[in-house]
Coordinates of C-alpha atoms in Angstrom, one line a residue:
X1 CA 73.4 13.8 -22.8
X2 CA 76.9 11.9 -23.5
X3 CA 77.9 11.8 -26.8
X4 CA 80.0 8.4 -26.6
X5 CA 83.1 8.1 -29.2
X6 CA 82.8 5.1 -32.1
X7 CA 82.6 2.1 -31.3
X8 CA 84.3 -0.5 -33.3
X9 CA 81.9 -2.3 -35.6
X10 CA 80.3 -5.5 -34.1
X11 CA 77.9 -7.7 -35.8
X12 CA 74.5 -8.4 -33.8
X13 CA 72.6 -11.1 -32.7
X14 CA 69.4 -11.7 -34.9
X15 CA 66.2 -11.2 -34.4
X16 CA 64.1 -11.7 -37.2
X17 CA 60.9 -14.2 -36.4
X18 CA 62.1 -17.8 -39.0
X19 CA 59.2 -16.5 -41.9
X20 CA 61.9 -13.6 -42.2
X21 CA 64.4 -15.1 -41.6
X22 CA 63.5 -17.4 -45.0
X23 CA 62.7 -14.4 -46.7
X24 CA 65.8 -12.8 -45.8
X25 CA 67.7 -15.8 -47.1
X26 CA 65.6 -15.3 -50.4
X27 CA 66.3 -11.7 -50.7
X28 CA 69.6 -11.9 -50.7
X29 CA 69.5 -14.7 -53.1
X30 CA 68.1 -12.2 -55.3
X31 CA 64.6 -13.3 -55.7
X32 CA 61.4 -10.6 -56.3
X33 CA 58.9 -10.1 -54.2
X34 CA 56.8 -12.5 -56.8
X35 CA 59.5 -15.4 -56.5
X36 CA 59.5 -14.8 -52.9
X37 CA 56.0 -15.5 -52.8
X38 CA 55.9 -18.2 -55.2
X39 CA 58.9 -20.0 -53.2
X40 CA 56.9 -19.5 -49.5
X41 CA 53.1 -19.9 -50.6
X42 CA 52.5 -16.7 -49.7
X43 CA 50.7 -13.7 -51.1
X44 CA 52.2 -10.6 -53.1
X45 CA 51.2 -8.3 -50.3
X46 CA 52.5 -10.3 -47.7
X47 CA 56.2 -10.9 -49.6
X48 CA 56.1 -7.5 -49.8
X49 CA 55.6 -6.6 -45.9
X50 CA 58.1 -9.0 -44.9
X51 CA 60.6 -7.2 -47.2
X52 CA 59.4 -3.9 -45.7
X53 CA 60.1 -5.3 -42.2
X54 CA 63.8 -6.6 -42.8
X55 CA 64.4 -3.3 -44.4
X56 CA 63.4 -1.1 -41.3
X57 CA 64.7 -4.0 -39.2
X58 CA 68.3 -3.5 -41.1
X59 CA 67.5 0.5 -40.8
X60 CA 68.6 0.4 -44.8
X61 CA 66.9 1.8 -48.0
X62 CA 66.8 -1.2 -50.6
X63 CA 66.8 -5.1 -50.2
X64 CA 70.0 -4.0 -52.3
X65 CA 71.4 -2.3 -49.0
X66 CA 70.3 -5.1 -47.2
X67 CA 72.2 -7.6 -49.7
X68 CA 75.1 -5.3 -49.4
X69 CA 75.4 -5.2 -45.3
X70 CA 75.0 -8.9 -45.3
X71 CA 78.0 -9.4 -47.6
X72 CA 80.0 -7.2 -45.6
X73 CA 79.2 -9.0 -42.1
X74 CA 80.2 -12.0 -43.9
X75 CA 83.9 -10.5 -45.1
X76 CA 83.2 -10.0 -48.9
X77 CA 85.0 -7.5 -50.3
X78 CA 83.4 -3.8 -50.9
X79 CA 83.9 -4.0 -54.9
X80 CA 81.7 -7.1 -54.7
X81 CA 79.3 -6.3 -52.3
X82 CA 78.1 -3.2 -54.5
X83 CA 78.0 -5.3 -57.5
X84 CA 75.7 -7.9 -56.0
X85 CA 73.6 -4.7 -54.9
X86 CA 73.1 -4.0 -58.5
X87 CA 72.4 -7.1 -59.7
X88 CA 69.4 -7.7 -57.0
X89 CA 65.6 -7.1 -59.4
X90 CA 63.1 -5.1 -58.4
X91 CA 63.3 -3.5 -54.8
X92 CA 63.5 0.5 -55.1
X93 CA 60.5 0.6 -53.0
X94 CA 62.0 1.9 -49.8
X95 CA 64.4 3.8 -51.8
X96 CA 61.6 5.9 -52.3
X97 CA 61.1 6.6 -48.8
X98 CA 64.6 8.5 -49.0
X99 CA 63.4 11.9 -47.5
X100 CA 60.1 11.0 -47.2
X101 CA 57.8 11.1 -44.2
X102 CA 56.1 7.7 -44.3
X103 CA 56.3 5.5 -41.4
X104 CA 59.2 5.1 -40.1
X105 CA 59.1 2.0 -38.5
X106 CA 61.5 0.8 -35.3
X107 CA 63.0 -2.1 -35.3
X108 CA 64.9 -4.2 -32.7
X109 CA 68.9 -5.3 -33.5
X110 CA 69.4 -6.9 -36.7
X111 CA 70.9 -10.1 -37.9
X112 CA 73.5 -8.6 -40.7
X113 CA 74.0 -4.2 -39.2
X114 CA 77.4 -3.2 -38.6
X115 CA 76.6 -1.2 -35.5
X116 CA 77.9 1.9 -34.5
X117 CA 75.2 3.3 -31.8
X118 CA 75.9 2.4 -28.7
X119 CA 72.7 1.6 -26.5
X120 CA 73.5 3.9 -23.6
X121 CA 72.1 7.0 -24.8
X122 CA 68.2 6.7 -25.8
X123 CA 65.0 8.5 -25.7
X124 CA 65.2 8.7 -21.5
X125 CA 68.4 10.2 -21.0
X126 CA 67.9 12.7 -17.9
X127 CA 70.5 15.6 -19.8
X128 CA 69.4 16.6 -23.3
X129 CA 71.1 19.4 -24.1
X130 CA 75.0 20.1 -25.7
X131 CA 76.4 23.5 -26.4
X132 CA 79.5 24.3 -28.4
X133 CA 80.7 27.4 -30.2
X134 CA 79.4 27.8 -33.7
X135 CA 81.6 28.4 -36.4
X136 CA 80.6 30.3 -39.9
X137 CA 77.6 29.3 -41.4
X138 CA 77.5 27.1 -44.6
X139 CA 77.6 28.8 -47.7
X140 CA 74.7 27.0 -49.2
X141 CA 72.3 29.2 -51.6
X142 CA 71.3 26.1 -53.9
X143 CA 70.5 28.8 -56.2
X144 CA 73.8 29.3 -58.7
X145 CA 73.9 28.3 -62.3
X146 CA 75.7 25.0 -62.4
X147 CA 78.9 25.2 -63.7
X148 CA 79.7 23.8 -67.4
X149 CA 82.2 20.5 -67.5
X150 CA 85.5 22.2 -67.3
X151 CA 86.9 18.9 -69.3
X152 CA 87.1 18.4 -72.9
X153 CA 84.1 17.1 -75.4
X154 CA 86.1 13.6 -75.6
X155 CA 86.6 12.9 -71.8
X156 CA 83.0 13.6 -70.5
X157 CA 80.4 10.9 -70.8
X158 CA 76.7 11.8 -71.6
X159 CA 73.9 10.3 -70.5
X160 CA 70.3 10.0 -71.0
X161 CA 69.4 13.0 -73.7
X162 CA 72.5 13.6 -74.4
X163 CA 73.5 15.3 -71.3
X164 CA 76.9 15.4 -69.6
X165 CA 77.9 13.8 -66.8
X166 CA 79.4 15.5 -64.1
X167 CA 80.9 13.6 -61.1
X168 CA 80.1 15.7 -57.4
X169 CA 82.7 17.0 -55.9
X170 CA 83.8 16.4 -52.1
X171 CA 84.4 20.0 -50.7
X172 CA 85.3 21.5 -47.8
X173 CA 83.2 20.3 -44.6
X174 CA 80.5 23.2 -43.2
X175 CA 78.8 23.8 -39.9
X176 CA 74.8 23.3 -39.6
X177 CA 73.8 27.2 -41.3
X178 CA 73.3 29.3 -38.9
X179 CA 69.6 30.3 -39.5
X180 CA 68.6 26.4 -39.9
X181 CA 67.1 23.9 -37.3
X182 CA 68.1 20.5 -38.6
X183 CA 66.2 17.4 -37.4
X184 CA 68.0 13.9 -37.3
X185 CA 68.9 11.2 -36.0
X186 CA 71.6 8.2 -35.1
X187 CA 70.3 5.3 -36.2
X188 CA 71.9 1.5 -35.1
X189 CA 71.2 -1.5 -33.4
X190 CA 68.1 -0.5 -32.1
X191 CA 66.3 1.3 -35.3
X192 CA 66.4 4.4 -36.8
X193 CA 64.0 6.3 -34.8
X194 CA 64.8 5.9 -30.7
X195 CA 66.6 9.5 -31.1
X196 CA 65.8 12.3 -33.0
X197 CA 68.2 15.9 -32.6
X198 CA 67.6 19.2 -32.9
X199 CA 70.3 21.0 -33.9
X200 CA 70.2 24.7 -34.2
X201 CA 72.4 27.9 -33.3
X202 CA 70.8 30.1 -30.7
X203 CA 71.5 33.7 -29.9
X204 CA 75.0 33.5 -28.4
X205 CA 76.5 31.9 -31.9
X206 CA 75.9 28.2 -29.9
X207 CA 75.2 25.9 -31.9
X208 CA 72.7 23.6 -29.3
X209 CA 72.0 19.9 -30.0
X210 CA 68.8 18.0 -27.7
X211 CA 67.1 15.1 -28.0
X212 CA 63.4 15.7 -28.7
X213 CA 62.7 12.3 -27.5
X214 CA 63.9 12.7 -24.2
X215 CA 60.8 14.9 -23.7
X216 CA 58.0 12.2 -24.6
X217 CA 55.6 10.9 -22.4
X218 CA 56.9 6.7 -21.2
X219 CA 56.7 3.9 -23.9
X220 CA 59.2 3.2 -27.1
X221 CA 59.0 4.3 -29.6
X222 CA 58.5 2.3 -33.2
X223 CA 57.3 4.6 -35.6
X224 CA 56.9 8.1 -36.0
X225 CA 56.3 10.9 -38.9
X226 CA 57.0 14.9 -38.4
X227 CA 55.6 18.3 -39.9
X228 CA 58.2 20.8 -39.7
X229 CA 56.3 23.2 -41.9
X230 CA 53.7 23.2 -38.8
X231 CA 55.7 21.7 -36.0
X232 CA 53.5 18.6 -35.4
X233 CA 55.0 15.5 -35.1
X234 CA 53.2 12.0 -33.7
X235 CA 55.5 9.3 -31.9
X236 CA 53.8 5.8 -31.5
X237 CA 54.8 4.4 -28.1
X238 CA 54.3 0.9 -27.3
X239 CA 54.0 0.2 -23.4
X240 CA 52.9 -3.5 -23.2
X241 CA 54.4 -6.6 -25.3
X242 CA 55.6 -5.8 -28.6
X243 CA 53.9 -3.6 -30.9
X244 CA 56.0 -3.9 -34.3
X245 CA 59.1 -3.5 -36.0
X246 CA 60.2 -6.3 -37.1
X247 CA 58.4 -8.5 -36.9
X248 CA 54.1 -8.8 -37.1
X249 CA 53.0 -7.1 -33.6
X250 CA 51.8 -9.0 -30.7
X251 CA 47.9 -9.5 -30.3
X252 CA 48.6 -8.0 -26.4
X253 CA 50.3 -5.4 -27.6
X254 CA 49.4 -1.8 -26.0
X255 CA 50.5 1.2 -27.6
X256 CA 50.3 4.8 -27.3
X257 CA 50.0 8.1 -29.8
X258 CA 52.2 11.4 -28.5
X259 CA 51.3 14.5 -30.2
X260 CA 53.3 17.3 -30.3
X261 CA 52.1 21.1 -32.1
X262 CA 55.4 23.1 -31.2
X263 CA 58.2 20.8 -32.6
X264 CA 59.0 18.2 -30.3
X265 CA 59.0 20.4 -27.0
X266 CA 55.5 19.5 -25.5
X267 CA 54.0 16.2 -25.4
X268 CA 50.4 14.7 -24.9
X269 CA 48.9 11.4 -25.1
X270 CA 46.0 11.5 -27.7
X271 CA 44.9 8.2 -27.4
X272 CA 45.4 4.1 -27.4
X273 CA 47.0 2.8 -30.7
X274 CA 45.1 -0.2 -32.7
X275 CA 47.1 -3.3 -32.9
X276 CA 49.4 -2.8 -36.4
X277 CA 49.1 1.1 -36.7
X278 CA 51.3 3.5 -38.1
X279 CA 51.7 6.8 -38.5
X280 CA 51.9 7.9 -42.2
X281 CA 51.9 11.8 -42.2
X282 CA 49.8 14.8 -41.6
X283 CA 47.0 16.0 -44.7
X284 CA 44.6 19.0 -44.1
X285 CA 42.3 16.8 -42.7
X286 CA 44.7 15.2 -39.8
X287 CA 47.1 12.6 -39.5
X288 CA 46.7 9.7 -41.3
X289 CA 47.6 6.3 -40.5
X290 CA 47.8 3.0 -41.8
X291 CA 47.0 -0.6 -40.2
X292 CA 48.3 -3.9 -41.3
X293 CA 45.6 -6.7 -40.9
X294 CA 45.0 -10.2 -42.1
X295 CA 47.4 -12.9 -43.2
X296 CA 48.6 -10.7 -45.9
X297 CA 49.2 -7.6 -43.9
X298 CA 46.7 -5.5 -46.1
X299 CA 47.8 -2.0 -45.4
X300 CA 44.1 0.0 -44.8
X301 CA 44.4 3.8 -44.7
X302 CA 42.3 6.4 -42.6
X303 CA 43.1 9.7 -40.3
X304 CA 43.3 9.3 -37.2
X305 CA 41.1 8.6 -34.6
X306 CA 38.1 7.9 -36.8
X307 CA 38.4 9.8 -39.3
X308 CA 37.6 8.4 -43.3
X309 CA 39.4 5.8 -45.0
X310 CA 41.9 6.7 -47.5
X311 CA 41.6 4.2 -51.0
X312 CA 45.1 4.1 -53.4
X313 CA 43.9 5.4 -56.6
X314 CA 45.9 2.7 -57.8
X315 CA 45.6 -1.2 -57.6
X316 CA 48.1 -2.5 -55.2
X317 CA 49.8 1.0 -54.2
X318 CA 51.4 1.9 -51.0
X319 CA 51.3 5.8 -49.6
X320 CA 54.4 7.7 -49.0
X321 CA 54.4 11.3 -47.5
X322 CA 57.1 14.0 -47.9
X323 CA 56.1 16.7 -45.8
X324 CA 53.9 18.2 -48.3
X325 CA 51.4 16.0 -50.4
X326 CA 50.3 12.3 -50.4
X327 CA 51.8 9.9 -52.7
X328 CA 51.1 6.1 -53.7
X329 CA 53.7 3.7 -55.5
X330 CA 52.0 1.8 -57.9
X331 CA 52.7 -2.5 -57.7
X332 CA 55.7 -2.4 -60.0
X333 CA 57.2 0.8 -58.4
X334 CA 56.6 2.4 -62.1
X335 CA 55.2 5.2 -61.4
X336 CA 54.3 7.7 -58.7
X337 CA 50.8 10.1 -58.1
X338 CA 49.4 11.9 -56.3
X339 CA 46.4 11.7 -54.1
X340 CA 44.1 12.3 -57.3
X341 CA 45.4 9.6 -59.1
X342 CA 47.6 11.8 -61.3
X343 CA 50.8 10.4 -62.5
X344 CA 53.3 12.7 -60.7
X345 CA 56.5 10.3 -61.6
X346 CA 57.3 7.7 -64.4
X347 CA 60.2 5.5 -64.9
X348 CA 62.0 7.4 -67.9
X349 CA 63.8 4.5 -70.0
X350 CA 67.7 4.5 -68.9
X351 CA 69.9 2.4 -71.2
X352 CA 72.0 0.7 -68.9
X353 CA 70.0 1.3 -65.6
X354 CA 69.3 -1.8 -63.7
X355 CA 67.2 0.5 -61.2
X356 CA 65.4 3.4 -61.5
X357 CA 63.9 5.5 -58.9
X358 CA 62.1 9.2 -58.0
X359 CA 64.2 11.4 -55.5
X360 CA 60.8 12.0 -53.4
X361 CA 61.8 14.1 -50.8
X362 CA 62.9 16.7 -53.3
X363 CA 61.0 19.5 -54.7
X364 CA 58.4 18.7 -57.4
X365 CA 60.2 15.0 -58.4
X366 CA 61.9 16.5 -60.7
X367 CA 65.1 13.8 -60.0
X368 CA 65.4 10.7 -60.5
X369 CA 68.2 8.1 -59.5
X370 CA 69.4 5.5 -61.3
X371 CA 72.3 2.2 -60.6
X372 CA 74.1 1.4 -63.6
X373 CA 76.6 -2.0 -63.6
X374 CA 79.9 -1.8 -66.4
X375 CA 81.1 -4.3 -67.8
X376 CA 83.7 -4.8 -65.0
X377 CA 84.2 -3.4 -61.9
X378 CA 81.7 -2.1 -59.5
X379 CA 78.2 -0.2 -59.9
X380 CA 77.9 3.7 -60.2
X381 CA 74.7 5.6 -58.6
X382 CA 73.3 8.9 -61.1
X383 CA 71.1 11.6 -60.2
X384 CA 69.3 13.2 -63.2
X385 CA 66.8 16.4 -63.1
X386 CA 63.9 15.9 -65.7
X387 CA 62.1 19.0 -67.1
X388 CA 58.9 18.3 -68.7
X389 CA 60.7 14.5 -69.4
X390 CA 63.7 16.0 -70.7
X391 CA 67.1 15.6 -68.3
X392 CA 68.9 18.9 -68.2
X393 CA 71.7 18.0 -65.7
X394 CA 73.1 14.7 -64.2
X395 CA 75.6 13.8 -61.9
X396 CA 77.0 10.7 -60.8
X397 CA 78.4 9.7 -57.0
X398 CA 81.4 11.3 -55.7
X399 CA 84.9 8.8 -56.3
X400 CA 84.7 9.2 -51.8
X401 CA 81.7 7.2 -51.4
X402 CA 78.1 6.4 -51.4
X403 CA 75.5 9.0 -52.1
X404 CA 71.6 9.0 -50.1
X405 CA 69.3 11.4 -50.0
X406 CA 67.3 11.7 -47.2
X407 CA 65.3 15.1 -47.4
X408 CA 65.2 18.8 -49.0
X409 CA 66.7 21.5 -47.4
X410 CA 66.2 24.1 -50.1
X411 CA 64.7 23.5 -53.7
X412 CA 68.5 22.3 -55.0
X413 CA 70.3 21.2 -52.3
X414 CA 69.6 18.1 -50.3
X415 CA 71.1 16.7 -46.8
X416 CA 72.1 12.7 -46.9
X417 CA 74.6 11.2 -46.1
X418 CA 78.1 9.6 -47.4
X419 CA 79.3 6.1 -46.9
X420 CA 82.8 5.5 -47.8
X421 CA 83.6 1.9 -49.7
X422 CA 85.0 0.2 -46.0
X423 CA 82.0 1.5 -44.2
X424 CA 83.6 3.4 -41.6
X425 CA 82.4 6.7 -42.3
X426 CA 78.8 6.8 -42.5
X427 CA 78.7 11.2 -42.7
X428 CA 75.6 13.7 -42.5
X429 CA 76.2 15.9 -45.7
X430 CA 75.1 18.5 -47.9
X431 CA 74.4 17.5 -51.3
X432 CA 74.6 20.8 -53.6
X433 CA 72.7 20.2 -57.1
X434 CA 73.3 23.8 -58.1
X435 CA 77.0 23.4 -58.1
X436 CA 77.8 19.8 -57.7
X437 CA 79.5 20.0 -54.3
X438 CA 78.6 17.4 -51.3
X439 CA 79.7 19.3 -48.1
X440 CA 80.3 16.8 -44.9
X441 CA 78.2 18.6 -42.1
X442 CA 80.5 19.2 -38.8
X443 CA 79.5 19.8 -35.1
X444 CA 76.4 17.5 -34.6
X445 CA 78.9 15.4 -32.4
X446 CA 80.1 11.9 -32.3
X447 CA 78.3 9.5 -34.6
X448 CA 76.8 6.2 -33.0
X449 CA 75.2 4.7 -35.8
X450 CA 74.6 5.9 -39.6
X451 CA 73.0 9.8 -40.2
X452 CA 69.1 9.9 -41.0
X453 CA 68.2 13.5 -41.4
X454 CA 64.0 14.4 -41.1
X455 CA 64.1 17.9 -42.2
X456 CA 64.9 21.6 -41.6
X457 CA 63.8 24.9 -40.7
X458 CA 64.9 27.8 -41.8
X459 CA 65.5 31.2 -39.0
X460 CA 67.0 32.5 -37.7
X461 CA 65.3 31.5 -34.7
X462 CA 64.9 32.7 -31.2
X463 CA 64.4 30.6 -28.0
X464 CA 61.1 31.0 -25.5
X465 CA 62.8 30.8 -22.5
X466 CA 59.9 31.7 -19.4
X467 CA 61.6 29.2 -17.5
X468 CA 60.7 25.4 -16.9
X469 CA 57.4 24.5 -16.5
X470 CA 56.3 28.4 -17.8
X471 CA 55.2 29.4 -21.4
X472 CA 55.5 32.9 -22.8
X473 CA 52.6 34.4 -24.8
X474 CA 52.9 35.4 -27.9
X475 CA 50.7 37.6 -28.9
X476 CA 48.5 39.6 -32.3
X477 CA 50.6 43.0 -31.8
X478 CA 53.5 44.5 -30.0
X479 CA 51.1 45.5 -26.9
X480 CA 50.1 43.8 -24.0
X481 CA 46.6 44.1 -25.3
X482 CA 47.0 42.4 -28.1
X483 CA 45.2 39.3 -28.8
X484 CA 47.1 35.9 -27.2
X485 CA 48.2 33.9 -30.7
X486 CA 49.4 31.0 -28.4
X487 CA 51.5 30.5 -25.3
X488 CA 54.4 28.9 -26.1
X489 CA 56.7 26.6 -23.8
X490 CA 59.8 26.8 -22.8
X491 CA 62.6 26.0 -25.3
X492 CA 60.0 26.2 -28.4
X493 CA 61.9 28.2 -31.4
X494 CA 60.7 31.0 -32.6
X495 CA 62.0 32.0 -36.3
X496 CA 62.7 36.3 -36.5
X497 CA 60.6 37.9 -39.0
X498 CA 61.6 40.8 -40.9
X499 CA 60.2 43.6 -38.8
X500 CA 62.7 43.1 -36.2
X501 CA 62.1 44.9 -32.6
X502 CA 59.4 47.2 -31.4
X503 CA 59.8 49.1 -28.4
X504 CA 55.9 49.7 -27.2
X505 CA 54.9 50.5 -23.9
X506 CA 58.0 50.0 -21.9
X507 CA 58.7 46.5 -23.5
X508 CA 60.7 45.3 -26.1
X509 CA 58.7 43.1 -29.1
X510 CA 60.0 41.0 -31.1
X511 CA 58.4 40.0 -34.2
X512 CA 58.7 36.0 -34.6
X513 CA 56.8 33.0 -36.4
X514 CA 55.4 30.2 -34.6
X515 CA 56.0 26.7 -35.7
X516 CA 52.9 26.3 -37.5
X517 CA 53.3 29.3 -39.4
X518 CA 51.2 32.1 -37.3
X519 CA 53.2 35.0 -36.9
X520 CA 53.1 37.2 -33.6
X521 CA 55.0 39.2 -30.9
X522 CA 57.0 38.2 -28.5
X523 CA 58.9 40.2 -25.5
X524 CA 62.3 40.0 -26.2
X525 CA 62.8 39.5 -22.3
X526 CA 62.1 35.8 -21.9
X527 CA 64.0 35.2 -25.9
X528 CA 67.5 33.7 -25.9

């Protein structure tokens, strides 16, 4: 794999079909999904897909984002650009999705993205795999008290309850932890999702980067949704025409669905994809998908391949998954539940705040984000925790840049990623609730396109290594009698439990969890 250096920035050619290209125009005019409606003689549902599309199309979070890349592809001025981001209504909607395991769409290049990625390296590169020398892991408990404002009473704003606000601090830039996988990819001119990394550091003190989609079976991929609590993940591959994006997919389309059980390392076709479908995430009872049919692009839930439909308990909600339950957005992005129809989020009321949203990809949704606009100069983002609807601790936006979350690595800190005000730096980072630090994350190797991180693991790990085209068994007990848990493939990792090595009938065990969670032995002969 060739890990290319930057790129300058370069606009791209559009490709938006003309109905999004006239909502586009509308969005960053500032109208609402209503308005949009209203102007196009459309329906609700269907402003609201089209919005969706551009959004994964522009591989950004909010029509806000959106807004905001346009301006800068047209030369306005960073201070402006945010301001007009916070002055769009309505649109936290994908903002939500920050962290979250919902479909992640694929989209084509895109009329307004300042492009970084460059188009050489993609899911079929023949060399996956770069080593270099680990340095000290990240100091990154998430578990220590925050610190009290060191400033005076007078110079430290409160907000919402009366709490003070404390800005996060840049600090010093960390490796990936040693005893973490981290998932991610580059996203750019073509989408979010045609790479995504494993990072990890193996025995030696390497820390080894592939690309999982090297592996997959032939198609492209356009949407896609991973497990890393069981190591399933589901790619959708179209093979024939074009199956979606950004734009509605073609009636010829063909596309595929790759299944993998051991984190990205073994691949296998389950099946030919419905015209319109999407991987939303894995339940109990599968994977569950949605189609978009009809004039309005209805979304209709149900697991895949036949399985049950799946009704929103609400009117007019939309699912999002975050690795661990099912959620629906209610029509004015109000509130959030869960699967039961229990309200699991609520707007709080944020003087100030022209947007309000739920950090869903952390723990619980116990923060919430909000965009504020002064009186002059440009917006600020916050982050507040809420405890049984009281905030306890909010921060605002380092002075460096621009703050997103994009999933949880423990139950306080979060990995995201930094945008500084010109756009040049778009970084992977740690964001450290517990003590208000944002740590840049170093070694995952040249960016080509912004940082979108999918989720950890935490090891340490070991490697199966029984060779190419082998798989090493891993079985109930240290003994070669023991029951066969699973055999698992070369290059699967294997996380070290507690009990350490066994020597037992002239072999060495190891004892190791399997991605799904089984536990087992392994002989520490073919681990690396």
């Amino acid at each position: 794999m060739s890990l290319k250096s930057d790129s300058p920035p370069a606009a791209v050619a559009p490709r938006f079909t003309p109905r999004q290209a006239q909502v586009l125009d509308l969005l960053v005019r500032g109208y609402s999904n209503a308005q949009i409606a209203d102007e196009l003689g459309v329906s609700l549902d269907g402003a609201k897909w089209h919005v969706r599309e551009i959004l994964s199309t522009l591989g950004v979070a909010t029509r806000e984002d959106a807004a905001e890349y346009w301006r800068r592809h047209n030369g306005l001025p960073s201070r402006f650009a945010r301001l007009a981001r916070a002055l769009v209504p309505g649109g936290a909607a994908l903002r939500l999705a920050l962290g979250v395991g919902a479909v992640a769409v694929v989209a084509g290049a895109a009329w307004a993205l300042v492009a970084l990625l460059n188009q050489d390296d993609g899911p079929g590169e023949a060399s996956v795999t770069v080593t270099t020398t680990a340095t000290a892991p990240a100091q990154l408990t998430g578990t220590a008290t925050p610190a009290a404002p060191t400033a005076t009473p007078s110079a430290v704003r409160t907000g919402p309850d009366g709490v003070p606000i404390q800005p996060l601090a840049l600090g010093p830039d960390v490796p990936v932890p040693a005893d973490t996988a981290l998932y991610y990819s580059w996203a750019g001119i073509e989408g979010p999702y045609q790479n995504l990394f494993r990072a990890f550091t193996n025995s030696a003190g390497e820390l080894v980067i592939e690309n999982l989609y090297a592996r997959l079976p032939a198609g492209q991929p356009y949407a896609s949704v991973q497990d890393y609590r069981t190591g399933r993940m589901a790619v959708a591959l179209c093979r024939v025409a074009y199956c979606g994006g950004y734009a509605e997919a073609e009636e010829d389309s063909q596309g595929v669905l790759a299944l993998s059980d051991d984190g990205g390392i073994t691949w296998r076709e389950a099946g030919r994809l419905p015209v319109a479908w999407y991987p939303v995430g894995f339940l109990p009872e599968g994977l569950l998908g949605v189609q978009y049919t009809g004039e309005s692009q209805q979304p209709n839930y149900a697991f895949w391949p036949n399985g049950p439909a799946v009704a929103s308990p609400v009117p007019g909600g939309y699912a999002l998954h975050n690795h661990t339950e099912l959620l629906f957005v209610n029509e004015d992005e109000s509130r959030v539940y869960d699967r039961d129809g229990n309200v699991a989020w609520e707007k709080p009321a944020i003087p100030g705040a022209v947007q309000v949203w739920p950090l869903v990809g952390m723990p619980g949704l116990r923060w919430t984000g909000w965009f504020e606009v002064p009186a002059t100069g440009p917006g600020a983002q916050f982050w507040g925790e809420r405890i049984n609807g009281t905030f306890t601790r909010i921060y605002s936006e380092p002075p460096e840049g621009t703050l997103y979350f994009w999933s949880a690595y423990t139950d306080e800190v979060a990995v995201g990623r930094l945008d500084t005000p010109d756009m040049q730096h778009l970084d992977p980072v740690f964001i450290d609730l517990a003590k208000g630090v944002v740590h840049r994350i170093t070694g995952l190797g040249t960016p080509r396109g912004y940082f979108v991180s999918h989720g950890a693991q935490r090891g340490p790990f070991l490697v199966a290594a029984p060779g190419a085209g082998e798989c090493l068994n891993v079985r109930s007990e240290p003994a070669l009698t023991g029951t066969v848990v699973t055999c698992a493939a070369d290059g699967v990792l294997l996380a070290i439990r507690g009990e350490g090595e066994v020597e037992a009938g002239g072999t060495t065990w190891q004892a190791v969890t399997l991605p799904d969670g089984r536990e087992g032995w392994a002989s520490s002969e073919f681990l690396r």
